[in-house]
CSV table of C-alpha atoms in Angstrom, one decimal:
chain,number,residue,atom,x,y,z
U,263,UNK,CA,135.6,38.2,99.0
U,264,UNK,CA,136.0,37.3,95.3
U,265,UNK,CA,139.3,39.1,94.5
U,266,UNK,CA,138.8,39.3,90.7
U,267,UNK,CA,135.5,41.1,91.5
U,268,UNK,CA,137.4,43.8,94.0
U,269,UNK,CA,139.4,44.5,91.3
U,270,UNK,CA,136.7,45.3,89.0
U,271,UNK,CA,136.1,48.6,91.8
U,272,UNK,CA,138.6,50.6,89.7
U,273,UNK,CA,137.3,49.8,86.6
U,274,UNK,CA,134.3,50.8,88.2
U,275,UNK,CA,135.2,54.0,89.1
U,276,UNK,CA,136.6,55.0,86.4
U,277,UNK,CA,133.7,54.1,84.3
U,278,UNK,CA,135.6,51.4,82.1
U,279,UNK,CA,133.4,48.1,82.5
U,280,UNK,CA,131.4,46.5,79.6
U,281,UNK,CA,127.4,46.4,80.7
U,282,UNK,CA,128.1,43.0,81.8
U,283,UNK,CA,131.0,43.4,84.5
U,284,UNK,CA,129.7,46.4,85.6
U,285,UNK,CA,126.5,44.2,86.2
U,286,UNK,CA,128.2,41.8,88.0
U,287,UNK,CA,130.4,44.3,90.1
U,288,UNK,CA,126.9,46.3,91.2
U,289,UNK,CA,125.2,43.1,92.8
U,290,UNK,CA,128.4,42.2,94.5
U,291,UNK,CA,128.7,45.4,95.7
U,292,UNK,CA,125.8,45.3,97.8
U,293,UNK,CA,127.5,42.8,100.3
U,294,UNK,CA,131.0,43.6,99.6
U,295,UNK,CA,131.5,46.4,102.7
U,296,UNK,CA,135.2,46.3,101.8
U,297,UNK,CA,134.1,47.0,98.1
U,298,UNK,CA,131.8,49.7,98.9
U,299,UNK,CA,134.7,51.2,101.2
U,300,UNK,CA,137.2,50.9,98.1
U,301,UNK,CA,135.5,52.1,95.8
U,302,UNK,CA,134.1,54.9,97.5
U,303,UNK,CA,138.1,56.2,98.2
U,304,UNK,CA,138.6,55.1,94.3
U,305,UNK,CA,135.6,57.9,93.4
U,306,UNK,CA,137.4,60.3,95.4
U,307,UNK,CA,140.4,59.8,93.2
U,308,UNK,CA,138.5,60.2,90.0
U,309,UNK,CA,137.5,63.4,91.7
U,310,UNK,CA,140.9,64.6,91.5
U,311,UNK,CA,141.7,63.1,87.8
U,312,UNK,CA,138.9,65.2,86.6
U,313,UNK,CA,140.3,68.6,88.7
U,314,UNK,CA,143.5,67.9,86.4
U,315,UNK,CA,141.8,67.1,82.9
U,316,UNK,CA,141.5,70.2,81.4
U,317,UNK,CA,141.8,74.1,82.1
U,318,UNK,CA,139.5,74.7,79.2
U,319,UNK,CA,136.3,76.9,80.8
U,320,UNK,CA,132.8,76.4,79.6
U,321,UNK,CA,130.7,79.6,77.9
U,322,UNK,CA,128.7,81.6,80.2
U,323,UNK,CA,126.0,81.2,78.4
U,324,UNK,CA,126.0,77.6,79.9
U,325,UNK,CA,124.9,78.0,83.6
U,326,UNK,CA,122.4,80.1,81.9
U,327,UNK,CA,121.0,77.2,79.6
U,328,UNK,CA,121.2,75.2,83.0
U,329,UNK,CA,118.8,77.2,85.2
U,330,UNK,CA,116.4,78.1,82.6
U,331,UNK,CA,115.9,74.2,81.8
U,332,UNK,CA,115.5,73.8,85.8
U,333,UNK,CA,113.2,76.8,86.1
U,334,UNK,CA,111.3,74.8,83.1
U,335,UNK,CA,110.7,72.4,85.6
U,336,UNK,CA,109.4,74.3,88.5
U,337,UNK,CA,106.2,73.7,89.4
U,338,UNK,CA,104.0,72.4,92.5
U,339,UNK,CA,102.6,69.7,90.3
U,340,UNK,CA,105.0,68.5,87.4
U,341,UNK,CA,105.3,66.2,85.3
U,342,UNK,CA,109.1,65.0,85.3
U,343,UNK,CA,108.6,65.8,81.2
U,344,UNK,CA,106.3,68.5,81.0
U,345,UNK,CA,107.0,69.3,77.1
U,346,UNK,CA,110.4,70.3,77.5
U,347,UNK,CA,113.3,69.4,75.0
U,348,UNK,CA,114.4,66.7,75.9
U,349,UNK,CA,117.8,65.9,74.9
U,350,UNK,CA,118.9,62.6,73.6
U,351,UNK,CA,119.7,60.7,76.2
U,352,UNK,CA,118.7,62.6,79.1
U,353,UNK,CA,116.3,59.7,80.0
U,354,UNK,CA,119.3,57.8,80.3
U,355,UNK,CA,121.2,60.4,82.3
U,356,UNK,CA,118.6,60.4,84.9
U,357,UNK,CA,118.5,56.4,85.2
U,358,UNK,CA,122.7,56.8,86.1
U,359,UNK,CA,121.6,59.8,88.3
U,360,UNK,CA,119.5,57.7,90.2
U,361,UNK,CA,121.8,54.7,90.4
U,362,UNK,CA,125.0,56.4,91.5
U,363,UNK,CA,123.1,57.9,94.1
U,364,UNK,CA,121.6,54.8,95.3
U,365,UNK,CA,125.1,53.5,95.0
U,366,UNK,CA,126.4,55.6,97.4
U,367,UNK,CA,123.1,55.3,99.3
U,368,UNK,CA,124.4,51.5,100.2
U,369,UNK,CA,126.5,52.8,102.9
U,370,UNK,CA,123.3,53.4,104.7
U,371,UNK,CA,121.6,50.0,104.4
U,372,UNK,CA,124.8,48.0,104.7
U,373,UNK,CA,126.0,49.4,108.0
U,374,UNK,CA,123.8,46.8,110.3
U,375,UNK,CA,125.7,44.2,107.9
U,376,UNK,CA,123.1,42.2,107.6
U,377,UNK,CA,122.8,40.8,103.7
U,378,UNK,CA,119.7,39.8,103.6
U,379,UNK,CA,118.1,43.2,104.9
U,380,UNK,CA,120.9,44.6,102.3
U,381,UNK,CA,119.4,43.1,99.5
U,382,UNK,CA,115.8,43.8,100.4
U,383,UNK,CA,116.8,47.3,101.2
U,384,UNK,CA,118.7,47.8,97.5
U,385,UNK,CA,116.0,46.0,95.8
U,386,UNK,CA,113.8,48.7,97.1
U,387,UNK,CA,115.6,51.4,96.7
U,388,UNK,CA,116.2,49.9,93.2
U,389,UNK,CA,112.7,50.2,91.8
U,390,UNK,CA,112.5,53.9,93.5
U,391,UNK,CA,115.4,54.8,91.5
U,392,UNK,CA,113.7,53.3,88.3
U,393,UNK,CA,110.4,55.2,89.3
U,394,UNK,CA,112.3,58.4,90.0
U,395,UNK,CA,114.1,58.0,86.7
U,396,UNK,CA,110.9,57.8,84.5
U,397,UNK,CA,110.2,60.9,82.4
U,398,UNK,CA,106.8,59.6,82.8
U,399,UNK,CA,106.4,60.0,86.2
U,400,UNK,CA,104.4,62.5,87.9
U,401,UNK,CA,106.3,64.2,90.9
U,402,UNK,CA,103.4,65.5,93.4
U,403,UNK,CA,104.1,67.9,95.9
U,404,UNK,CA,103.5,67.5,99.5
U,405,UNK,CA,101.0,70.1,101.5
U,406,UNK,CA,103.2,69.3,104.6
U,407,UNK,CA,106.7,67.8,105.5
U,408,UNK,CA,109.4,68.7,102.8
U,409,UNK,CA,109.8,65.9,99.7
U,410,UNK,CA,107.8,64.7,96.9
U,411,UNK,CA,105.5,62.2,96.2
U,412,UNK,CA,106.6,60.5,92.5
U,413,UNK,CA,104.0,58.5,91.0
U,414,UNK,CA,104.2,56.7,88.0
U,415,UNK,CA,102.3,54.1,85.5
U,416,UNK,CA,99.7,52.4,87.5
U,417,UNK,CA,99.7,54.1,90.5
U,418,UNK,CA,103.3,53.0,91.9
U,419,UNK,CA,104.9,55.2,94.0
U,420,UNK,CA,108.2,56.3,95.9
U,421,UNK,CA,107.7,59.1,98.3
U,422,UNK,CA,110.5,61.0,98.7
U,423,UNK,CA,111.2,63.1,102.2
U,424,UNK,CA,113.9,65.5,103.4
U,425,UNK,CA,114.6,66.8,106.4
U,426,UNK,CA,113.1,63.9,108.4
U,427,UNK,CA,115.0,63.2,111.8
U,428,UNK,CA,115.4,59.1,112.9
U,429,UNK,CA,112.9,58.0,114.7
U,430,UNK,CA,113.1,57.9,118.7
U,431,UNK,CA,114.6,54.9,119.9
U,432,UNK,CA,111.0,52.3,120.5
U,433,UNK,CA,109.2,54.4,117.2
U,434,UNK,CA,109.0,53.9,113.7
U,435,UNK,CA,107.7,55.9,110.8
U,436,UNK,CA,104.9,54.2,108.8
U,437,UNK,CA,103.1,55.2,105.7
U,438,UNK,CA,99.9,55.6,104.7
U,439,UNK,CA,97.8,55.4,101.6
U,440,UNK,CA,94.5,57.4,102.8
U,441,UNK,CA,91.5,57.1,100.1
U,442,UNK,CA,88.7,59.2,101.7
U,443,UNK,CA,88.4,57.3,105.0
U,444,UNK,CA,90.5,54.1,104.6
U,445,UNK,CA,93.7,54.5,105.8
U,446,UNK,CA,95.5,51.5,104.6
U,447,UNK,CA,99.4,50.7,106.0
U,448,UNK,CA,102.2,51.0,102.9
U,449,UNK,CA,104.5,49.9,105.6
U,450,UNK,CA,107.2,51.2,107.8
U,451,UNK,CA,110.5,53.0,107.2
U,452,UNK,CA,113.6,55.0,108.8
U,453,UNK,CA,114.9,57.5,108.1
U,454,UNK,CA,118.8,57.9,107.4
U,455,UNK,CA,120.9,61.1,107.6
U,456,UNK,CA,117.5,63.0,107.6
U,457,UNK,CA,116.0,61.4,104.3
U,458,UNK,CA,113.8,58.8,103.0
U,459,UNK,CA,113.2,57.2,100.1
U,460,UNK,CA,110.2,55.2,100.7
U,461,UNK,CA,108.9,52.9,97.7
U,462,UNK,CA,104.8,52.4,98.4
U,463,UNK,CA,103.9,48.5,97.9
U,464,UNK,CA,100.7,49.0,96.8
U,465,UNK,CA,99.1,51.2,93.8
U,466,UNK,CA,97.9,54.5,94.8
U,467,UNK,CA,94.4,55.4,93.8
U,468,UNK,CA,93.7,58.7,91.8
U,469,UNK,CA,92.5,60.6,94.8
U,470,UNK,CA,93.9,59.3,97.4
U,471,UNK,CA,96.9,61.1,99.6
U,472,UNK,CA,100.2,59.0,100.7
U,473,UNK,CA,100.7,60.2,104.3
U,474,UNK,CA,103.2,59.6,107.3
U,475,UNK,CA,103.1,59.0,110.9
U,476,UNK,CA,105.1,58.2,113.5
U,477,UNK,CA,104.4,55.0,116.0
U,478,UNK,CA,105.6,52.4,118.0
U,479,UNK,CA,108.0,50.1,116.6
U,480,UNK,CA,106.8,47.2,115.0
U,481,UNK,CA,103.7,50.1,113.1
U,482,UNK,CA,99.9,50.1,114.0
U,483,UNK,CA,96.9,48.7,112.2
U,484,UNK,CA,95.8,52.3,111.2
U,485,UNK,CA,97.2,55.3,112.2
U,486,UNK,CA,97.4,56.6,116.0
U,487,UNK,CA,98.6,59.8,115.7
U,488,UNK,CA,98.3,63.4,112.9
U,489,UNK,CA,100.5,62.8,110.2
U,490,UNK,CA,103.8,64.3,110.1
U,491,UNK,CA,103.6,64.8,106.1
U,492,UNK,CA,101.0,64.0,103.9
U,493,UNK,CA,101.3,64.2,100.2
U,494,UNK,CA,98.7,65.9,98.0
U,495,UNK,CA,95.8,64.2,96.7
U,496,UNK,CA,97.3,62.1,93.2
S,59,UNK,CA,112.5,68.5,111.2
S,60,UNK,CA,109.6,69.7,109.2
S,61,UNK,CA,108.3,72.7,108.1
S,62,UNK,CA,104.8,74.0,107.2
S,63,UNK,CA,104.9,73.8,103.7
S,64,UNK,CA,104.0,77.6,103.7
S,65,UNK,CA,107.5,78.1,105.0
S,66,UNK,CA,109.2,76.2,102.3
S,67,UNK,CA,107.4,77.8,99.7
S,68,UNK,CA,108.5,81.0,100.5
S,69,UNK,CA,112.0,79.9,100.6
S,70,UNK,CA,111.6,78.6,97.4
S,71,UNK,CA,109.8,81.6,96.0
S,72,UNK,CA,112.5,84.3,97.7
S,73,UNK,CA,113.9,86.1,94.7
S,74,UNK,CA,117.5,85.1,93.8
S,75,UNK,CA,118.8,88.6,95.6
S,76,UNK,CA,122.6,89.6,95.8
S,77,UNK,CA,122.4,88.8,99.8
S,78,UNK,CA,121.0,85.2,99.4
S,79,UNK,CA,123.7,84.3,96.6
S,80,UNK,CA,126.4,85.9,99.4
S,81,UNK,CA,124.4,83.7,102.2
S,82,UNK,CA,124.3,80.3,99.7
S,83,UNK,CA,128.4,80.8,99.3
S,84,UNK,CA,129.1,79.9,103.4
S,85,UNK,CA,126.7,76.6,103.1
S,86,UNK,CA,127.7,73.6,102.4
S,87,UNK,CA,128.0,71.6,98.8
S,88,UNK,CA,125.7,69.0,100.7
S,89,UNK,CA,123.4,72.1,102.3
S,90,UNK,CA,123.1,73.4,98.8
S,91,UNK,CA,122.1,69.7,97.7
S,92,UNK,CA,118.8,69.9,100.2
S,93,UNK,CA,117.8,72.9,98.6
S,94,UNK,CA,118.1,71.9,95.5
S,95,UNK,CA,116.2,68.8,96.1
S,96,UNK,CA,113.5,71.3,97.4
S,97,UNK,CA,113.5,73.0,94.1
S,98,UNK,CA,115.7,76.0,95.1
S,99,UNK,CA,116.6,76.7,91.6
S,100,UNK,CA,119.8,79.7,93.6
S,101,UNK,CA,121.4,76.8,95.1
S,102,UNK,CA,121.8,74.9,91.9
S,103,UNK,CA,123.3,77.8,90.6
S,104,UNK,CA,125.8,77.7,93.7
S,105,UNK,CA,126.4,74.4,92.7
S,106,UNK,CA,127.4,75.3,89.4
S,107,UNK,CA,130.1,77.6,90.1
S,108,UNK,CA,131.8,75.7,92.5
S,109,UNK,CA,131.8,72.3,90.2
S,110,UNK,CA,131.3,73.8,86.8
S,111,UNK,CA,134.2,74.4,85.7
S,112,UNK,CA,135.8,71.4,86.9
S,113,UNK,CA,132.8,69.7,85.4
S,114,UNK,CA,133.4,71.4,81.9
S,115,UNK,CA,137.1,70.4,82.3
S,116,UNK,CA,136.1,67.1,82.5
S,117,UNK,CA,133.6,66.5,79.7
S,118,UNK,CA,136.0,68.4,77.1
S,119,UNK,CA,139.0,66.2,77.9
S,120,UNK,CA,136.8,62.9,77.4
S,121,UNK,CA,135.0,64.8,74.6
S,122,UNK,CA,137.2,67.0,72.8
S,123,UNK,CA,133.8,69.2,71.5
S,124,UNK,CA,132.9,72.1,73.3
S,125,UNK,CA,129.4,72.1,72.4
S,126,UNK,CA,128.9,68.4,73.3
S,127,UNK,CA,131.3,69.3,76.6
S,128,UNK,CA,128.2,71.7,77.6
S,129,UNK,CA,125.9,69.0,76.5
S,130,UNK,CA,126.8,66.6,78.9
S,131,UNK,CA,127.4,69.3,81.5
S,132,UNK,CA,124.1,70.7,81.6
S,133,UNK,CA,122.5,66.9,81.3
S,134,UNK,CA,124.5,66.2,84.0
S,135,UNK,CA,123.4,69.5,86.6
S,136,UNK,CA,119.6,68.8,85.2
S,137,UNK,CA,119.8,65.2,86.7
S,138,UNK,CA,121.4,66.7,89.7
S,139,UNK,CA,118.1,69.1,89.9
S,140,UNK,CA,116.1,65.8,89.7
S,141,UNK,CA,117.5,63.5,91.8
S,142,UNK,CA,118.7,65.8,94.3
S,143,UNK,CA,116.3,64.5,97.0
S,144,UNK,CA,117.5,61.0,96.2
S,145,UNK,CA,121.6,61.6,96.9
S,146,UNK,CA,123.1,60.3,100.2
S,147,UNK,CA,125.6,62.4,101.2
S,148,UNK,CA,127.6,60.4,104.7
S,149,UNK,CA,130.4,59.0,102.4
S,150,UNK,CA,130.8,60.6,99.3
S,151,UNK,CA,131.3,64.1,98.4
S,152,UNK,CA,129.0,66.0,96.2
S,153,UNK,CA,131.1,67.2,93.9
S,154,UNK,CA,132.1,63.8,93.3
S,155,UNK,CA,128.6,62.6,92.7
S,156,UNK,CA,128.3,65.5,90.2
S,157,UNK,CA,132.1,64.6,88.3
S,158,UNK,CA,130.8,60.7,88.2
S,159,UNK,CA,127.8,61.9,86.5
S,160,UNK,CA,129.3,64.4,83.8
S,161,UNK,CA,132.0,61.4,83.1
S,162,UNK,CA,129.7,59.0,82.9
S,163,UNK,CA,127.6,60.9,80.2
S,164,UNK,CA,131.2,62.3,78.7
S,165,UNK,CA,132.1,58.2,78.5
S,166,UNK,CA,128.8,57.1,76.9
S,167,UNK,CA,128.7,60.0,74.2
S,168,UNK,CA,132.3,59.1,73.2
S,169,UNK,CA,131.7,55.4,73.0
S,170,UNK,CA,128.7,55.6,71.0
S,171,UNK,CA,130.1,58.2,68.6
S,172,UNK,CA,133.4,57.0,68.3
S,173,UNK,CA,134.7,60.5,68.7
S,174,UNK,CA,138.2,60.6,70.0
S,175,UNK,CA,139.7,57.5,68.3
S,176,UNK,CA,142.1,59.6,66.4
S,177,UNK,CA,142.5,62.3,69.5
S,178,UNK,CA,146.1,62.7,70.7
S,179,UNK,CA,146.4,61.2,74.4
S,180,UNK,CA,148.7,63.1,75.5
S,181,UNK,CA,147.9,66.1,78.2
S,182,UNK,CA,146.9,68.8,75.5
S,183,UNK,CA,145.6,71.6,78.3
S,184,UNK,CA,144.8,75.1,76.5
S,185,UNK,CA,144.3,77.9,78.4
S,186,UNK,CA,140.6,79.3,78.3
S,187,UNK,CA,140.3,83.4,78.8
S,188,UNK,CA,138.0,82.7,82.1
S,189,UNK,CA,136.2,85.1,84.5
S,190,UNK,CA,136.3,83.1,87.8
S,191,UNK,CA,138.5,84.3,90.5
S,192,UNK,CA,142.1,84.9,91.1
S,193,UNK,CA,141.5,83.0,94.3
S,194,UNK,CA,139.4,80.0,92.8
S,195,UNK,CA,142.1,79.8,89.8
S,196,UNK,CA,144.9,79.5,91.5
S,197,UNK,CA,143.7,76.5,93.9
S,198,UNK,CA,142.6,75.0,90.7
S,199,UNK,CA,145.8,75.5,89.0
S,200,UNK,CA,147.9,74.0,92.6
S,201,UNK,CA,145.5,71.1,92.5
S,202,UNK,CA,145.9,70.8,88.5
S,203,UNK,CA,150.0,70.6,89.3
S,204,UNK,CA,149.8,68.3,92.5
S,205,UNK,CA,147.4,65.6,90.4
S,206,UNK,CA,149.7,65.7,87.5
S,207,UNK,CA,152.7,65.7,89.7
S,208,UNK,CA,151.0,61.9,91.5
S,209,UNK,CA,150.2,61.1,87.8
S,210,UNK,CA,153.8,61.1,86.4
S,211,UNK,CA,155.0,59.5,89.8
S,212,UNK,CA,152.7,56.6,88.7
S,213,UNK,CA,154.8,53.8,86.5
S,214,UNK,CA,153.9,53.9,82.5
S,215,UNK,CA,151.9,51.0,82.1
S,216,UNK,CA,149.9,51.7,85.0
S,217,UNK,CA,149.4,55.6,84.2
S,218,UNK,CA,148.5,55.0,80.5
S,219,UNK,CA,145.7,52.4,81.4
S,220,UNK,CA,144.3,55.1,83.7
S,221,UNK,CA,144.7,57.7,81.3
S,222,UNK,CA,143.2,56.1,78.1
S,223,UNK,CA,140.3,54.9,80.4
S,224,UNK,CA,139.4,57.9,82.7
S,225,UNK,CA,140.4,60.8,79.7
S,226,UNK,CA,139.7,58.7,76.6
S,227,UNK,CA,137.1,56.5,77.4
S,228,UNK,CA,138.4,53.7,76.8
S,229,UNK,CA,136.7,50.4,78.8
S,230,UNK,CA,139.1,47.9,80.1
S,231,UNK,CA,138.4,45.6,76.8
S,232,UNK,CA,139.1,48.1,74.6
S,233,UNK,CA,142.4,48.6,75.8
S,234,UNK,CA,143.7,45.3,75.7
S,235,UNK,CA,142.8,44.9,72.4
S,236,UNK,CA,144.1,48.0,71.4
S,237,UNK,CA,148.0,47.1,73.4
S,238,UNK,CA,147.5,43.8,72.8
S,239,UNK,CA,147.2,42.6,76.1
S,240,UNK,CA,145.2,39.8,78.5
S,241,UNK,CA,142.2,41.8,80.1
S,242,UNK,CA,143.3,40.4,83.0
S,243,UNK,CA,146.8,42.8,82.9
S,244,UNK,CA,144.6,45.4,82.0
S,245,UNK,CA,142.7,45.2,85.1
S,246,UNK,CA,145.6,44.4,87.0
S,247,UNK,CA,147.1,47.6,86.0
S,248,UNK,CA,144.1,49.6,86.4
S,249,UNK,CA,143.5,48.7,89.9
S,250,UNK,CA,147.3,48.8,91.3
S,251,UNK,CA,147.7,52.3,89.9
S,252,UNK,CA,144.4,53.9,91.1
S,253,UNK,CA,145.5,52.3,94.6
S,254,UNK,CA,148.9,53.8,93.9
S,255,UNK,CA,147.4,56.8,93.0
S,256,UNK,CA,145.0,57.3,95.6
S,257,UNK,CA,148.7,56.9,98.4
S,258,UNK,CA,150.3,59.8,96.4
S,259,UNK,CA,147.3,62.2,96.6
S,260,UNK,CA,146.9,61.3,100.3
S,261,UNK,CA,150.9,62.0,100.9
S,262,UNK,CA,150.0,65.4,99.4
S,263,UNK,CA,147.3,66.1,101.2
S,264,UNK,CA,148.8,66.8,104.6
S,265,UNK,CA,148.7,70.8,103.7
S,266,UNK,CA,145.0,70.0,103.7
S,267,UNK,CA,144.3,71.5,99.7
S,268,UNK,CA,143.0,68.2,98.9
S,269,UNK,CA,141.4,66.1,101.2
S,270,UNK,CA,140.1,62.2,100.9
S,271,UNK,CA,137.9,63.2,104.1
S,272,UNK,CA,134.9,63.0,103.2
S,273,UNK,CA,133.1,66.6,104.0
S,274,UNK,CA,131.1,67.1,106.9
C-alpha cells in the first residue's frame, strides 16, 4: 500500500483534495481494501462533524420546495429533465450522487479481492453512474420486477433493479435485449444486497424491451425460462 | 423478491395519509432509501426530517447564506430522489451518504464563489426558533456537545486543519498556503487528527448515542 496515498483518505473525506489527488486517490481506492475500510470509518466521522456544525434550522418552506421538485419528477416514463428548473449545477450534483454511491458500492465488488474483476466491475459501474447521471437520459419504467431501465444517447443502457435476491448457488441472472423475436444475451449479473446495477453492452433498439432471467451459471444462448422483470418497450 | 408491478404502483400511488407517515417513522433510513428509489415521494419526506436539519446545519456552516444553505440542501435530497436505486447501503450509513452529498455541494459553491474568505472560523452557532421535537433536540444538542467536546480534545494544529477544511472549505493546498506550510504537514495533520478523532468519538460511544456501527 502506497502510504502517501492512504493518507490522502482523510482529505478525501473531508472533501479537501484538488481534482487531481482526488483522481488519483479514487483509482487507488478500488484495490486498496484497507483504504476503502478507512475511509469508510473517516465518512462516519465527517458524519458527526456535520451533527456539530451548526444549530441553525432551515425554513419550512424547504422540505416543501423538496417534494414538489420530486413530485415534478414523478412519472412512469420520465425524462430525468422533463422541463423542470434546473438549478445550476444540479447536473453536477447528480454526477457526485452517482459517484459516492458507487464509491461505497466498492465494498461489494472488492470483497472476492480479486483486482482484476474489481476494476472490471468499477469500470462498469462507472459508465452506469455517468448514464444515470445524465439529465439527458430517459429512465423507463419496468412492467414487472421493481427498478428502472435508464437509457440514454444512442441506445446505451443501465438497468437498474431492487429487490432482487442473489441467485441460488449453480444460477446466474442474465439479461436480455428482446427486439420482437430476437432475444439477444446483454450478459450476466448478481445481484448484491438485493440490487443491481446492470450496464447493457450493446445499444438498445427503439422498441425493443431489456429483460431478465434466471439460469444456470455460466448463462444460456437464449433464454430458458419467463423473465423475472422485463422493462418496457424503449 | 419481486412484485407485480400492479402492487408497487399502488404503493407508490397510496396517498401520503397520517397512518403511513406514523408506519414510515419505525422503518429504517436504508428501508426508506428503497422506497425512495421506487419513487415513494412519503419516504423522501421521512428522509428529510430525520437528516434535514443536520443537513441544513451543515451547508450554513460551510456556506454562511441561508438561501444558498437551502440550495445545496434541496440539490442534495433531489439527487438522493435520483440515485436512490443506485446507493449500496452494507457499509455506510445513509445519512452519511446524504451529509457527503450536501458537503460536497456546500464545498463546491464556496470554492467557486469565494464566499467565506473573510468568515470568522471560529464556532459561531446561533440558536434557530425550530419546531422539531423536544426529544429529537435534545439528542441533537448531546451529540452537538460530545463532538465538540472530541474536537477541543484534539491538539491545535490538528483541529484547525480539520476545521478550516470540513467547515470552511478549505482543500489541503489552500491551507498550506494560507499557514504557510509544506502540503505534506498539511496532510499529515489532516489524517492523524481525523484518526484521533474518530478514537475519541468511539470512546464516547459506549452509551450507544453515537455509533460507528454501521446500521443494520
Amino acid at each position: 500500500m502506497d502510504a502517501e496515498l492512504h493518507e490522502l483518505s482523510a482529505g478525501f473525506a473531508l472533501d479537501a483534495l484538488e481534482p487531481e489527488q482526488r483522481d488519483a486517490f479514487e483509482r487507488h481506492l478500488a484495490g486498496c481494501p484497507e483504504c476503502q475500510e478507512e475511509l469508510a470509518s473517516f465518512w462516519e466521522v465527517a458524519g458527526a462533524l456535520a451533527v456539530a456544525a451548526d444549530s441553525a434550522a432551515p425554513s419550512p418552506e424547504l422540505r416543501d420546495r423538496i417534494l414538489a421538485d420530486a413530485r415534478g419528477e414523478k412519472q412512469t416514463v420520465v425524462s430525468l429533465d422533463s422541463g423542470r428548473r434546473v438549478s445550476p449545477g444540479l447536473a453536477a450534483v447528480t454526477a457526485v450522487a452517482a459517484a459516492v454511491a458507487i464509491g461505497l458500492g466498492i465494498y461489494a465488488v472488492s470483497l472476492n479481492n480479486d483486482l482484476d474483476s474489481t476494476r472490471l466491475a468499477l469500470s462498469a459501474q462507472g459508465s452506469a453512474a455517468a448514464l444515470l447521471a445524465d439529465s439527458s437520459a430517459t429512465s423507463v419504467a419496468l412492467q414487472s420486477g421493481t427498478g428502472r431501465l435508464v437509457v440514454g444517447d444512442g441506445g446505451a443502457a443501465v438497468l437498474v433493479l431492487n429487490d432482487l435476491p442473489a441467485a441460488p448457488s449453480g444460477k446466474t441472472y442474465q439479461a436480455w435485449i428482446v427486439d420482437g423475436e430476437m432475444s439477444v444475451s446483454a450478459g450476466t449479473f448478481t445481484s448484491t444486497n438485493d440490487q443491481a446495477v446492470v450496464p447493457i453492452p450493446q445499444a438498445v433498439p427503439d422498441g425493443a424491451v431489456v429483460a431478465v432471467t434466471i439460469e444456470q451459471s455460466g448463462g444460456a444462448s437464449s433464454p430458458t425460462l419467463p423473465p423475472l422483470a422485463a422493462s418496457e418497450p424503449v | 423478491m419481486f412484485f407485480p408491478s400492479s402492487a408497487v404502483v399502488a404503493l407508490v400511488d397510496t396517498p401520503v395519509t397520517w397512518s403511513m407517515r406514523k408506519h414510515l417513522a419505525h422503518l429504517s433510513d436504508e428501508a426508506l432509501v428503497a422506497l425512495v428509489a421506487r419513487g415513494d415521494d412519503s419516504a423522501l419526506a421521512e428522509l428529510y426530517d430525520r437528516v434535514g436539519r443536520v443537513a441544513y446545519g451543515l451547508a450554513f456552516r460551510v456556506l454562511r447564506d441561508d438561501r444558498l444553505a437551502e440550495d445545496a440542501v434541496q440539490d442534495a435530497f433531489l439527487a438522493v430522489w435520483r440515485t436512490a436505486a443506485a446507493f449500496r447501503a452494507e457499509r455506510a450509513k445513509v445519512s452519511t451518504w446524504i451529509l457527503t452529498l450536501v458537503h460536497r455541494r456546500a464545498v463546491d459553491v464556496v470554492r467557486r464563489e469565494e464566499r467565506r474568505r473573510a468568515e470568522p472560523l471560529d464556532d459561531t452557532t446561533r440558536v434557530a426558533a425550530t419546531s422539531e421535537s423536544a426529544e429529537d433536540a435534545a439528542w441533537l444538542g448531546f451529540e452537538r456537545d460530545r463532538v465538540k467536546e472530541a474536537l477541543r480534545q484534539l491538539p491545535d494544529a490538528q483541529r484547525e486543519a480539520i476545521e478550516l477544511a470540513y467547515y470552511g472549505g478549505y482543500s489541503q493546498s489552500e491551507l498550506a498556503e494560507r499557514l504557510g506550510l509544506p502540503l505534506g504537514t498539511i496532510k499529515s495533520r489532516m489524517f492523524a487528527g481525523l484518526a484521533r478523532l474518530r478514537e475519541l468519538l468511539d470512546d464516547g460511544a459506549e452509551e450507544g448515542s453515537w455509533t460507528l456501527n454501521f446500521t443494520n
